């Protein structure tokens, strides 16, 4: 049986590591970006486990869904761990994927939803950054 998602734990993790790097995990900044790795770490903090289809053991032993934006989005939606939602349905600990017209290129961890929403992210590290600062098309993904 799958663990219920602990949003408070995911958000606490995001706040702790948004401006730094947890030494338990590698840093993908020089490999195209660290945002999916950071989002996966937050999800891991909220679920407390990994799966065969989504895991990190080392920089060389991980699933594409752990460190790739497109693959993380696809895995979440296909595995039934998440669903698309409207902005007004999103909750703290949900993810926001950004589309640049050609591909899903960035993922944020929603810290405070609603009016004045804020997010945390890696690559260009951000903590409590207003969601409106990202001007790309947004897709909200509600985590179960």
Coordinates of C-alpha atoms in Angstrom, one line a residue:
X1 CA 0.0 0.0 0.0
X2 CA 1.3 3.4 -0.9
X3 CA 1.9 6.0 1.8
X4 CA -0.3 9.1 2.0
X5 CA 1.4 12.2 0.8
X6 CA 2.5 14.4 3.8
X7 CA 2.3 17.9 2.3
X8 CA 3.8 19.5 5.5
X9 CA 6.8 17.3 5.3
X10 CA 7.3 18.1 1.5
X11 CA 7.0 21.8 2.1
X12 CA 9.3 21.7 5.1
X13 CA 11.9 19.9 3.0
X14 CA 11.5 22.4 0.2
X15 CA 12.0 25.3 2.6
X16 CA 15.1 23.6 4.2
X17 CA 16.8 22.8 0.9
X18 CA 15.6 25.4 -1.7
X19 CA 18.7 27.5 -1.3
X20 CA 21.2 24.6 -0.7
X21 CA 21.9 21.0 -1.6
X22 CA 21.2 17.9 0.4
X23 CA 24.4 15.9 0.3
X24 CA 22.5 12.7 0.1
X25 CA 21.6 13.6 -3.5
X26 CA 23.7 14.7 -6.5
X27 CA 23.4 18.1 -8.1
X28 CA 22.2 18.1 -11.7
X29 CA 22.7 21.9 -12.3
X30 CA 25.6 21.3 -14.7
X31 CA 23.6 18.5 -16.4
X32 CA 20.7 20.6 -17.7
X33 CA 19.2 21.7 -14.4
X34 CA 18.4 20.5 -10.8
X35 CA 14.7 21.4 -10.6
X36 CA 13.3 17.9 -11.2
X37 CA 15.8 16.4 -8.8
X38 CA 14.8 19.0 -6.1
X39 CA 11.0 18.4 -6.8
X40 CA 11.6 14.6 -6.5
X41 CA 13.4 15.1 -3.2
X42 CA 10.4 17.1 -1.9
X43 CA 8.1 14.3 -3.1
X44 CA 10.3 11.7 -1.4
X45 CA 10.1 13.7 1.9
X46 CA 6.3 13.7 1.5
X47 CA 5.9 10.0 0.7
X48 CA 8.8 8.6 2.6
X49 CA 9.6 6.0 0.0
X50 CA 10.7 5.5 -3.6
X51 CA 9.4 3.1 -6.2
X52 CA 11.0 1.0 -9.0
X53 CA 9.7 3.6 -11.5
X54 CA 10.9 6.6 -9.6
X55 CA 14.1 6.4 -7.5
X56 CA 17.5 7.7 -6.8
X57 CA 20.4 5.6 -5.5
X58 CA 23.3 7.6 -7.0
X59 CA 24.0 9.9 -9.8
X60 CA 24.6 6.9 -12.0
X61 CA 21.7 4.8 -10.6
X62 CA 18.4 6.7 -10.9
X63 CA 15.3 6.7 -13.0
X64 CA 14.8 9.4 -15.7
X65 CA 11.6 10.3 -13.7
X66 CA 13.7 11.4 -10.8
X67 CA 15.8 14.0 -12.6
X68 CA 14.1 14.9 -15.8
X69 CA 11.2 17.3 -15.9
X70 CA 9.2 15.6 -18.7
X71 CA 9.8 12.2 -17.3
X72 CA 8.8 13.2 -13.7
X73 CA 5.6 14.7 -15.0
X74 CA 4.7 11.7 -17.1
X75 CA 5.5 9.2 -14.3
X76 CA 3.4 11.1 -11.7
X77 CA 0.4 11.2 -14.0
X78 CA 0.7 7.7 -15.4
X79 CA 1.5 6.1 -12.0
X80 CA -1.7 7.5 -10.5
X81 CA 0.2 9.5 -7.9
X82 CA -1.1 12.8 -9.2
X83 CA -3.6 14.5 -11.5
X84 CA -3.8 17.8 -13.3
X85 CA -5.8 20.5 -11.4
X86 CA -6.7 24.1 -11.7
X87 CA -4.7 26.8 -10.0
X88 CA -7.4 27.4 -7.5
X89 CA -7.4 23.7 -6.6
X90 CA -3.7 23.4 -6.0
X91 CA -2.3 22.9 -2.5
X92 CA 1.0 23.5 -0.8
X93 CA 3.3 20.6 -1.8
X94 CA 1.8 20.3 -5.3
X95 CA 4.0 20.8 -8.3
X96 CA 3.8 23.4 -11.1
X97 CA 5.3 22.5 -14.4
X98 CA 6.3 25.2 -16.9
X99 CA 5.9 25.0 -20.7
X100 CA 8.0 27.1 -23.1
X101 CA 5.9 26.4 -26.2
X102 CA 8.0 23.4 -27.1
X103 CA 8.6 21.3 -24.0
X104 CA 8.1 21.0 -20.2
X105 CA 11.3 22.7 -19.1
X106 CA 11.0 23.5 -15.4
X107 CA 9.2 22.3 -12.3
X108 CA 8.4 24.2 -9.1
X109 CA 7.2 23.1 -5.7
X110 CA 4.2 25.2 -4.6
X111 CA 4.7 26.6 -1.1
X112 CA 1.7 28.8 -0.7
X113 CA -1.2 28.4 -3.0
X114 CA -3.9 30.9 -3.9
X115 CA -3.6 34.7 -4.2
X116 CA 0.0 35.6 -3.9
X117 CA 1.2 32.0 -4.5
X118 CA 4.9 31.3 -3.9
X119 CA 7.1 28.4 -4.9
X120 CA 10.6 26.9 -4.4
X121 CA 12.9 25.6 -7.1
X122 CA 16.4 24.6 -7.9
X123 CA 18.6 25.5 -10.9
X124 CA 18.0 29.2 -10.3
X125 CA 17.4 28.5 -6.7
X126 CA 14.3 30.1 -5.3
X127 CA 12.5 30.2 -2.0
X128 CA 9.1 31.9 -1.5
X129 CA 9.4 33.4 -5.0
X130 CA 6.1 34.7 -6.3
X131 CA 4.6 32.4 -8.9
X132 CA 3.9 35.3 -11.1
X133 CA 7.7 35.8 -11.6
X134 CA 7.6 32.8 -14.0
X135 CA 5.8 33.9 -17.1
X136 CA 5.7 30.6 -18.9
X137 CA 2.5 28.6 -19.3
X138 CA 1.8 26.7 -16.1
X139 CA 0.3 23.3 -15.4
X140 CA -0.6 22.4 -11.9
X141 CA -0.2 18.8 -10.7
X142 CA -2.0 17.8 -7.6
X143 CA -0.1 15.1 -5.7
X144 CA -1.9 12.2 -3.8

